[in-house]
Short mmCIF file of C-alpha atoms and ligand atoms in Angstrom, two decimals:
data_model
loop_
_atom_site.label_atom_id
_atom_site.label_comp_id
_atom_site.label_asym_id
_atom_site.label_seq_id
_atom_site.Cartn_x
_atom_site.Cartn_y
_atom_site.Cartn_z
CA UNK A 160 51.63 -95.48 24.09
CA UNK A 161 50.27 -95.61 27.50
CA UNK A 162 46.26 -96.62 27.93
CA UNK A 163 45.28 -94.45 30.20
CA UNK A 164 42.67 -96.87 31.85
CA UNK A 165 45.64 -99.38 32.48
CA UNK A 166 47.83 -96.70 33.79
CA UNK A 167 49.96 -98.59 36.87
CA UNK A 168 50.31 -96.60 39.48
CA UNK A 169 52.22 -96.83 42.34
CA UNK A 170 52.46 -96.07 45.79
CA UNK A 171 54.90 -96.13 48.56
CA UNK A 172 55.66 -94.38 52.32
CA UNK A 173 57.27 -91.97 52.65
CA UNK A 174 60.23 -92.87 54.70
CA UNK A 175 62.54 -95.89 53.51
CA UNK A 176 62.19 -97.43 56.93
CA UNK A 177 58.37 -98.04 56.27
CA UNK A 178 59.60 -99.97 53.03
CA UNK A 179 60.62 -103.13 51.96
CA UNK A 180 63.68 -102.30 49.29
CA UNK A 181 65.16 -105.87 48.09
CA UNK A 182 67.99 -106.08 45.65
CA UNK A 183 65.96 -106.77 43.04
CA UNK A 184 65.55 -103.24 41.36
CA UNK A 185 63.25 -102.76 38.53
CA UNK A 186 64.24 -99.31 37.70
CA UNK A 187 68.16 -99.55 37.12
CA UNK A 188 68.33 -97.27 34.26
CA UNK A 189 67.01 -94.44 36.68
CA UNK A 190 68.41 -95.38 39.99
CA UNK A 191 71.41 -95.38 38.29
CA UNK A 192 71.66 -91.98 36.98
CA UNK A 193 70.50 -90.56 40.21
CA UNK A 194 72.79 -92.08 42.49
CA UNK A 195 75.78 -91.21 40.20
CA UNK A 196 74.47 -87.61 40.54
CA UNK A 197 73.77 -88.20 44.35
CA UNK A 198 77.44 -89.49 44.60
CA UNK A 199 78.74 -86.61 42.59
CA UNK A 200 76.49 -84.55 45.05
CA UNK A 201 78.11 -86.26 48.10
CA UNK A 202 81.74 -85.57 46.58
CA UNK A 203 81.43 -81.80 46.16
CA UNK A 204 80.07 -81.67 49.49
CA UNK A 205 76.12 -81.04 48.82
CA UNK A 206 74.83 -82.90 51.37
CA UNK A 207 71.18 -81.97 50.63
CA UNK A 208 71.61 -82.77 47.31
CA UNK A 209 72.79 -85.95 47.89
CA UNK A 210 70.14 -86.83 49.78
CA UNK A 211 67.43 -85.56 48.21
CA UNK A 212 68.67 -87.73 45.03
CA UNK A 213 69.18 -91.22 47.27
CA UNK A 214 65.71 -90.67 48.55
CA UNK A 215 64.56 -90.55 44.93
CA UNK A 216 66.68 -93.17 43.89
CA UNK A 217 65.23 -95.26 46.81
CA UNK A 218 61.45 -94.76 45.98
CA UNK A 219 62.42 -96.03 42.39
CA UNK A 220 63.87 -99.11 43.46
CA UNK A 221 60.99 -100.08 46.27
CA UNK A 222 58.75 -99.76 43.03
CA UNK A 223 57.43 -103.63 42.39
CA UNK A 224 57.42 -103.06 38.47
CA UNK A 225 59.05 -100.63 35.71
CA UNK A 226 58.14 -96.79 35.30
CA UNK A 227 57.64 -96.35 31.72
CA UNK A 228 55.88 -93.17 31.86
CA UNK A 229 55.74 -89.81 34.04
CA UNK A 230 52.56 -90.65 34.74
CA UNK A 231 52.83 -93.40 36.94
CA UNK A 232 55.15 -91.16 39.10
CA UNK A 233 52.39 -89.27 40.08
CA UNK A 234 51.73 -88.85 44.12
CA UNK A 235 55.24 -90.78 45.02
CA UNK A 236 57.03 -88.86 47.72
CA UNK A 237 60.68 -87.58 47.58
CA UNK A 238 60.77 -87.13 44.16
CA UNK A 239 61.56 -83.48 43.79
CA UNK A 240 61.54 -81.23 40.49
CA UNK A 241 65.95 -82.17 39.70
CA UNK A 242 64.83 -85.80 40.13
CA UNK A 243 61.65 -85.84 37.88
CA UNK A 244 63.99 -83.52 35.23
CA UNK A 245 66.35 -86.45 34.96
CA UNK A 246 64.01 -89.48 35.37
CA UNK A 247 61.65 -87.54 32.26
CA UNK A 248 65.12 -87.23 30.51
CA UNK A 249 65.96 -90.91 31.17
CA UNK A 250 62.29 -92.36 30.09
CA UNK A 251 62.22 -89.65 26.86
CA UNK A 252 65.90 -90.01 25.46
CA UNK A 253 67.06 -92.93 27.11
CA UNK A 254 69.54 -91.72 29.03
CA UNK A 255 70.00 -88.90 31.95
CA UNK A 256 72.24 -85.85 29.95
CA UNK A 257 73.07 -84.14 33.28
CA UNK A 258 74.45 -88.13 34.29
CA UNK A 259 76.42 -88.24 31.71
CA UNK A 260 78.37 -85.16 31.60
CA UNK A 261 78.83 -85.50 35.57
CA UNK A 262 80.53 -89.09 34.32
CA UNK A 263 82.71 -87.89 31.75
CA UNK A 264 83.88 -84.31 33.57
CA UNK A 265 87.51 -84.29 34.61
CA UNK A 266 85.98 -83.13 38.08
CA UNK A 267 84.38 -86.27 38.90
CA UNK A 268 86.76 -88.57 37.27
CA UNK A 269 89.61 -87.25 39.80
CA UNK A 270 87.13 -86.98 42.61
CA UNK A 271 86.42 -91.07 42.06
CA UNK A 272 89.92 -91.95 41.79
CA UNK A 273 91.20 -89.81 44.53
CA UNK A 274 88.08 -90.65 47.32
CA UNK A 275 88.87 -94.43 46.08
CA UNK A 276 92.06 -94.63 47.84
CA UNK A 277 90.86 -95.70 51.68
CA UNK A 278 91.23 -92.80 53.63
CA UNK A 279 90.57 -89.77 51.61
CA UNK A 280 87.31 -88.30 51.91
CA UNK A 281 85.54 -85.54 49.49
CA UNK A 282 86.96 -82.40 51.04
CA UNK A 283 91.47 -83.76 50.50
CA UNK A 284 90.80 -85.10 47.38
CA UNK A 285 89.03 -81.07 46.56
CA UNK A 286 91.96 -79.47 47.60
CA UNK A 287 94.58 -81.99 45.78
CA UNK A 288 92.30 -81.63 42.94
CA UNK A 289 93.07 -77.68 43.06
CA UNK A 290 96.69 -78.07 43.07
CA UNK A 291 96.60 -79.85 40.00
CA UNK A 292 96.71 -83.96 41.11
CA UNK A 293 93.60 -85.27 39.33
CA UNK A 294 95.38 -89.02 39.00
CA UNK A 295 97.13 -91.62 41.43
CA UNK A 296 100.27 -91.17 39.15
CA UNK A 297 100.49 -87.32 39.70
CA UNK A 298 99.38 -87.96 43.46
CA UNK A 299 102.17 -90.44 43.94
CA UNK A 300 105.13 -87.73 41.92
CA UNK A 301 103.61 -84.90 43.97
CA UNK A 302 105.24 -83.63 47.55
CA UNK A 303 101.76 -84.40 49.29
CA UNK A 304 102.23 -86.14 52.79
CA UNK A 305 99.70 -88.81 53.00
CA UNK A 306 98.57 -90.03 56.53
CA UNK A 307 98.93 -93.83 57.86
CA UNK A 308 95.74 -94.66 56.28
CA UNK A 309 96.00 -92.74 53.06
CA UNK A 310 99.45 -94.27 52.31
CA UNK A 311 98.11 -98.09 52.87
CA UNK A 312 95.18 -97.10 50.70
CA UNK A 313 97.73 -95.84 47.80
CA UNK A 314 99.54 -99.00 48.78
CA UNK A 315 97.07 -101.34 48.05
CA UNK A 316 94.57 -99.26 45.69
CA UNK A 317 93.83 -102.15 42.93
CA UNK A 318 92.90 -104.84 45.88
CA UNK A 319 90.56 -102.52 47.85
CA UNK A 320 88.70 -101.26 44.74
CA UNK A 321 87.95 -104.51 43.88
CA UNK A 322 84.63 -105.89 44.97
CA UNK A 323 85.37 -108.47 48.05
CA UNK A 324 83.06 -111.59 47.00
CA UNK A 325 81.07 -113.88 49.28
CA UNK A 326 83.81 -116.83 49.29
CA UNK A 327 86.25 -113.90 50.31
CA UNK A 328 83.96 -112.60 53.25
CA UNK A 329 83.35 -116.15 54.58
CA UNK A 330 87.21 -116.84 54.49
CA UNK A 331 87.81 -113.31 56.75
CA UNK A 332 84.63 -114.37 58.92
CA UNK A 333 86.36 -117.85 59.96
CA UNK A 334 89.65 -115.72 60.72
CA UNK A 335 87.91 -112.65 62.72
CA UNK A 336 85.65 -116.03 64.29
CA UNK A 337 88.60 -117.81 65.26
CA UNK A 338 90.57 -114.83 67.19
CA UNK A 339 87.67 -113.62 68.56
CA UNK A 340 87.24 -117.63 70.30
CA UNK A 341 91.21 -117.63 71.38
CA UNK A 342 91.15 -114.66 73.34
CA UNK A 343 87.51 -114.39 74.34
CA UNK A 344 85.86 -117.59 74.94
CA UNK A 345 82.23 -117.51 74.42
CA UNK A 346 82.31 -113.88 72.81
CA UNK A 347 79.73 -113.53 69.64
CA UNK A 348 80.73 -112.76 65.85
CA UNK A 349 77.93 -111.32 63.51
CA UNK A 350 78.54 -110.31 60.02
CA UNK A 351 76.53 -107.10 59.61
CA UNK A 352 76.57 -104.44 56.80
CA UNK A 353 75.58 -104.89 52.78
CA UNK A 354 76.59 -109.02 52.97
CA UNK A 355 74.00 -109.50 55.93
CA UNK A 356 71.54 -107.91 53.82
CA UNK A 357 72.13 -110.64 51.29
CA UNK A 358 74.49 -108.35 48.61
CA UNK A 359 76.75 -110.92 46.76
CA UNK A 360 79.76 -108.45 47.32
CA UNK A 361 81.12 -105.41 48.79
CA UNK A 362 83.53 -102.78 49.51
CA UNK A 363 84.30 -103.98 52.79
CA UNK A 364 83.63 -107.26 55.24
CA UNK A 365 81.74 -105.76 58.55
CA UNK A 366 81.18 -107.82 61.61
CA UNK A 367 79.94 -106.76 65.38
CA UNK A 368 81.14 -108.44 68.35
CA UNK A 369 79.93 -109.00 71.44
CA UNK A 370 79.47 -111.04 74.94
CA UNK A 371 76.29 -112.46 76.55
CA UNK A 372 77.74 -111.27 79.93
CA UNK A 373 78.00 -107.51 79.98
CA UNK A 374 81.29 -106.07 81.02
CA UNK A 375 83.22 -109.10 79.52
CA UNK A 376 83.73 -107.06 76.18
CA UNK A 377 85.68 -104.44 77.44
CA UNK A 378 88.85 -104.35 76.46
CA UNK A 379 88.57 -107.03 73.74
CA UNK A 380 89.51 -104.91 70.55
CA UNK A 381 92.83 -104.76 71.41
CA UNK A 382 93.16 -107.97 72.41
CA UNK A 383 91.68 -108.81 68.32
CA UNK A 384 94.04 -106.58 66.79
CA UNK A 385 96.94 -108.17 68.52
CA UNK A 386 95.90 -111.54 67.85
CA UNK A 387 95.64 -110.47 64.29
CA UNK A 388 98.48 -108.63 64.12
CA UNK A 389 100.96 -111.46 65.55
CA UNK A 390 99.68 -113.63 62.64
CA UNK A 391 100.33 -111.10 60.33
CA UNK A 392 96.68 -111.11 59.03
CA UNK A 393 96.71 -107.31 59.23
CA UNK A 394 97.92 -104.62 56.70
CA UNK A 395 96.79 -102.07 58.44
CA UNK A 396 94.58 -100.96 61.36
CA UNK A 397 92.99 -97.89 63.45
CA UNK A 398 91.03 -98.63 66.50
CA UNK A 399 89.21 -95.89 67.82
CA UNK A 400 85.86 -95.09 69.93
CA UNK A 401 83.04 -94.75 67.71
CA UNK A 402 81.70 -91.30 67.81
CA UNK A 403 79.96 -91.36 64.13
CA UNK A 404 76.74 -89.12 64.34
CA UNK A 405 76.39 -89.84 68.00
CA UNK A 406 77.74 -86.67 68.91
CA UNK A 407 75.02 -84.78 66.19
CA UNK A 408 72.48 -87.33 67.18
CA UNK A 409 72.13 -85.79 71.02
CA UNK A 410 71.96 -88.52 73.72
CA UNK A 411 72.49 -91.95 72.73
CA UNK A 412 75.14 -93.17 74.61
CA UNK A 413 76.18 -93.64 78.37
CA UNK A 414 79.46 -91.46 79.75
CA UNK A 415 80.52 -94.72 81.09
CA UNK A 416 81.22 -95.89 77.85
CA UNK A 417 83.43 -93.69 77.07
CA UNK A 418 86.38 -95.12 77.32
CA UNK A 419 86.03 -98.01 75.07
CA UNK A 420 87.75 -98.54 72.35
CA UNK A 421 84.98 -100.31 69.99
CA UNK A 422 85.52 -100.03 66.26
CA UNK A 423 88.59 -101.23 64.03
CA UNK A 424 88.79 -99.90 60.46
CA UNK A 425 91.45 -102.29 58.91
CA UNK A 426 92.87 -103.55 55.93
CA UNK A 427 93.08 -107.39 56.15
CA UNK A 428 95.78 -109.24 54.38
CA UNK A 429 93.58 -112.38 52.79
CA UNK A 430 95.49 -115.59 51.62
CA UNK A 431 94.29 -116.67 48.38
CA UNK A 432 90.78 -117.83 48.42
CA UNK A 433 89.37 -117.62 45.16
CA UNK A 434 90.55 -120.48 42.29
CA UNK A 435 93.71 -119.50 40.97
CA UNK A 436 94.35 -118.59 37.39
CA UNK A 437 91.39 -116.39 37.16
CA UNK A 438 93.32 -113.38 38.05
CA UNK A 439 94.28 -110.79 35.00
CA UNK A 440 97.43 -109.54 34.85
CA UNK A 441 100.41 -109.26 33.13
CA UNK A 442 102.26 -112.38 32.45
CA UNK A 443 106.13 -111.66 34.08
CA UNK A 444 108.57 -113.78 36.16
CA UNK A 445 108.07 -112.04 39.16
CA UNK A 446 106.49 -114.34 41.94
CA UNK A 447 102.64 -114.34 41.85
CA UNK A 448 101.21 -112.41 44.87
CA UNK A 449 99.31 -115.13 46.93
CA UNK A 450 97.31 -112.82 48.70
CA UNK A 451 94.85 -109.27 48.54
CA UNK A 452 94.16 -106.78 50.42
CA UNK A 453 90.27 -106.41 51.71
CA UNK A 454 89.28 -103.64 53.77
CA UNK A 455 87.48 -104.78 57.33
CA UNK A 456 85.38 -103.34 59.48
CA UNK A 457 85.46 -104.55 63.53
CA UNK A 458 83.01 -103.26 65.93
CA UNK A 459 82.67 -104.33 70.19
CA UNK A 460 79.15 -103.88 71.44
CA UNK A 461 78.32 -104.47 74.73
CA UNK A 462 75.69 -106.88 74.67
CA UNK A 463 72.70 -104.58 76.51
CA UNK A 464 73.29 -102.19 73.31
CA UNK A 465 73.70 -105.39 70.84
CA UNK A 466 70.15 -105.11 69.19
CA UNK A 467 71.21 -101.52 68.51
CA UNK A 468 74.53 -101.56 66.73
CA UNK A 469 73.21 -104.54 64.75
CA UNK A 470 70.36 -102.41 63.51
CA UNK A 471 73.09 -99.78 63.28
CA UNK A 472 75.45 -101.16 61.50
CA UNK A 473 73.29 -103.75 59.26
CA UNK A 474 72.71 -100.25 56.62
CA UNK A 475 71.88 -99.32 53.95
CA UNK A 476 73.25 -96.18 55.26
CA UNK A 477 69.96 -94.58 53.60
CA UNK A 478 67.63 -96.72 55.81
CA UNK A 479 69.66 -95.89 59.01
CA UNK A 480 69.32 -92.19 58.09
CA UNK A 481 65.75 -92.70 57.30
CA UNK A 482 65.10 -94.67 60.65
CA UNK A 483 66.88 -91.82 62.66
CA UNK A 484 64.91 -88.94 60.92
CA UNK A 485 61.53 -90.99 61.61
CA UNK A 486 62.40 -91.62 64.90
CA UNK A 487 63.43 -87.97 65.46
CA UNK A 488 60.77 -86.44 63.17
CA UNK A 489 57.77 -89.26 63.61
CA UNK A 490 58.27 -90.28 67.04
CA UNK A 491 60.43 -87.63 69.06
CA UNK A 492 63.39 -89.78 70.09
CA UNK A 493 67.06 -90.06 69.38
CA UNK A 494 68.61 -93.18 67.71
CA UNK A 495 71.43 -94.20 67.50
CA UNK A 496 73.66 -97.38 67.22
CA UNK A 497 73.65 -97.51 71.29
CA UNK A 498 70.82 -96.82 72.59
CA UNK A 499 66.91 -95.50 71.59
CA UNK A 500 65.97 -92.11 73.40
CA UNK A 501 62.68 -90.94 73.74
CA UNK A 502 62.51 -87.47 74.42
CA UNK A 503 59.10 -87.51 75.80
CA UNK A 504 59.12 -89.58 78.78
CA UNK A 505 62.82 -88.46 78.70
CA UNK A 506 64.15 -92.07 79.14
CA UNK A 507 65.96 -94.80 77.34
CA UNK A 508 64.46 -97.64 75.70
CA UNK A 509 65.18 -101.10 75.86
CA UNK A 510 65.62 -103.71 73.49
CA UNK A 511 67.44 -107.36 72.81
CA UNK A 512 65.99 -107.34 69.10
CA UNK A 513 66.24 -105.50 66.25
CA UNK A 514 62.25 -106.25 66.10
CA UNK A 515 61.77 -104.84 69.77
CA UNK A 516 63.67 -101.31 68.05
CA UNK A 517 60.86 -101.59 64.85
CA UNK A 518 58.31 -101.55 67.53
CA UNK A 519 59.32 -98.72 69.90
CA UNK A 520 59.45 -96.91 66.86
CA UNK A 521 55.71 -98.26 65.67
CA UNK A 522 57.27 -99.61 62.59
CA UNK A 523 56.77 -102.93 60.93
CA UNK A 524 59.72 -105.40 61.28
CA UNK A 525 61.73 -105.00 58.09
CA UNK A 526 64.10 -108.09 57.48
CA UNK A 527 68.01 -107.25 56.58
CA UNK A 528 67.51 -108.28 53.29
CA UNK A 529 64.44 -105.84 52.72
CA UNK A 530 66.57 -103.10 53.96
CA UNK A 531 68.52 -102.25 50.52
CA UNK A 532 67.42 -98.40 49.98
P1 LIG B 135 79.38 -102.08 51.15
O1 LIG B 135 80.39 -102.23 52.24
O2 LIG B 135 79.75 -101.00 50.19
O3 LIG B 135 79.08 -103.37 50.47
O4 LIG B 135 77.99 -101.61 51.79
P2 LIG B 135 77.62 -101.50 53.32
O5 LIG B 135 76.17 -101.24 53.41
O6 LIG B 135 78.17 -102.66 54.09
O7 LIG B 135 78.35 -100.15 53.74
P3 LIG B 135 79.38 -99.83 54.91
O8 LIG B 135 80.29 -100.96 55.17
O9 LIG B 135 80.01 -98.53 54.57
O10 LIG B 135 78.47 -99.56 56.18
C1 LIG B 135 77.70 -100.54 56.80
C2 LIG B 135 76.82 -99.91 57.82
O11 LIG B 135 77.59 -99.35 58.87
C3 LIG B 135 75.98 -98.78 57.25
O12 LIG B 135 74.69 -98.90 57.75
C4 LIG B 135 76.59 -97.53 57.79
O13 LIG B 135 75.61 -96.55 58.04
C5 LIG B 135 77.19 -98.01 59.08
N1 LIG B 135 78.37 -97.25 59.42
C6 LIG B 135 79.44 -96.98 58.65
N2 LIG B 135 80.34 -96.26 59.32
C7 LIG B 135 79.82 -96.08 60.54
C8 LIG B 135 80.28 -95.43 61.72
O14 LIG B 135 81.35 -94.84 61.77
N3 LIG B 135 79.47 -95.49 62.84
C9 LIG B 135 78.28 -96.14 62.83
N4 LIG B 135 77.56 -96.17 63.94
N5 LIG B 135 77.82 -96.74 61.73
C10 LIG B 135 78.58 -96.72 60.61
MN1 LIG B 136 80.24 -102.94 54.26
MN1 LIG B 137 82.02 -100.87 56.59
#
């Protein structure tokens, strides 16, 4: 069916961090059966695997048009022998086989429902999964203990596995703005992660926080979560330091630092926002819940390391690890969501901009909403 002298070819960079990957994805029928296998990947605990199928998946959806034939594949990079077997399989029979028996094994279907309740990763809901608890039901009859965060996330399953809409995410932004402005006048709220990148929902609301005078941030998560907490806008809430990758990715942050407690993973308790009576449910005489769940995401920056936990924390998390392995691999430094290391001149980089970062690392400014690999 293809003319050979009309044969569209493509061609992209290598690295998702020297593309432009909007939401609008022309190849859904193949990025979809990839990242199910990359998830299923990620949940058995193949990392490489998992990777190697989101880089795939993410060359497919920087394509401007639709593959209809192998052909047009030819010279991409990242797509490896599994991926071309399932996007041939895909473009032949219409669907990926190896997809769809991941889908419908009993593995996967208990490693989704268990790694869906906030708080349990791959490697708990493995080992529940070998004693025999494959559903919430047999989880909830069983003599597991479940930790602070596991139990809220059994608690309040249904709410946090359903997608937390714009509306929603602008309701928690005025509350996170508003205590941030009582107990830290003059202290700055950005929404980062998939909504700042223009996705029209998501698993979670994330926002960074920070001070145009250094120094005045410290101390201000607790001072949040207490604000928060006294209002009883909180279900649930761990602050910690934020050590994710840092300590794999070498230098990146100062000792000084150290002690700062910087990142909240919470569960928010939202009042009603959306119009009433488009909720399902079951029709009973108990009161209507007037409220949901929605899980939250708080991090402190101070602001000399602002540009960097904005880049950091704006994702996908496929273009951050693409931007660290081009940075490490391409340009001999160490990024991270402080600070920009270059090995060579053995010094840190500054920057106030997420477009000062693209340039130290001789990239072309990508926008948040191009960065959807
Ligand atoms: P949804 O929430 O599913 O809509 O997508 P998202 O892109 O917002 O994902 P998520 O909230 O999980 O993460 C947002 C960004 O924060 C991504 O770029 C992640 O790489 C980054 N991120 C997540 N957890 C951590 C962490 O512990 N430390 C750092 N530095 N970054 C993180
Ligand atoms: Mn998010
Ligand atoms: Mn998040």
């Amino acid at each position: 069916q293809v003319n050979q002298a009309e044969l569209l070819l493509f061609s992209v960079p290598a690295y998702a961090c020297q593309r432009r990957t909007t939401l609008v994805n022309h190849n859904t029928a193949l990025t979809d059966a990839l990242s199910l296998l990359a998830e299923n990947a990620e949940l058995s605990e193949e990392e490489g695997r998992g990777v190697a199928f989101r880089r795939a998946a993410a060359v497919l959806k920087a394509l401007p048009s639709v593959v209809t034939s192998m052909a047009q594949l030819e010279g991409l990079p990242c797509l490896g022998g599994h991926s071309l077997r399932v996007i041939r399989d895909v473009l032949e029979n219409g669907a990926s086989h190896e997809a769809e028996t991941t889908k419908q094994s009993e593995r996967y279907k208990a490693l989704k429902v268990l790694t869906g309740i906030f708080g349990v990763g791959a490697k708990t809901a493995d080992r529940w999964i070998r004693e025999g608890i494959h559903t919430l039901q047999q989880l909830r009859e069983s003599a597991q203990t479940l930790n602070r965060a596991q139990q809220a996330g059994l608690d309040h399953y249904d709410d946090l596995n359903q997608p937390v809409s714009q509306t929603e995410a602008d309701a928690i932004g005025d509350i996170v703005q508003k205590a941030v402005a009582c107990v830290l006048p003059g202290a700055q709220v950005t929404l980062t992660g998939g909504f700042r990148r223009g996705k029209d929902t998501g698993h979670d609301v994330d926002f960074l926080i920070t001070h145009p005078e250094e120094g005045r941030e410290v101390g201000l998560m607790p001072k949040i979560v207490s604000w928060l907490e006294s209002r009883g806008f909180l279900l649930y809430q761990k602050t910690t330091r934020n050590s994710y990758l840092e300590s794999m990715d070498g230098p990146g942050r100062p000792a000084s630092n150290m002690d700062r407690f910087e990142r909240c993973l919470s569960i928010f308790k939202l009042p009603d926002v959306e119009p009433q009576g488009t909720k399902e449910g079951p029709i009973s005489a108990a009161p209507q819940k007037r409220w949901r769940a929605v899980r939250v995401d708080l991090v402190v920056s101070p602001i000399s390391q602002f540009a960097f936990a904005l880049l950091g924390w704006t994702g996908s998390k496929l273009f951050e690890r693409e931007l660290r392995r081009w940075a490490g691999h391409e340009k001999a430094m160490s990024l991270s969501s402080h600070a920009l290391h270059d090995n060579t001149q053995s010094r840190y980089l500054r920057a106030s901009s997420e477009e000062e970062i693209f340039a130290h690392l001789s990239l072309e400014y990508i926008p948040p909403s191009e960065r959807n690999a």
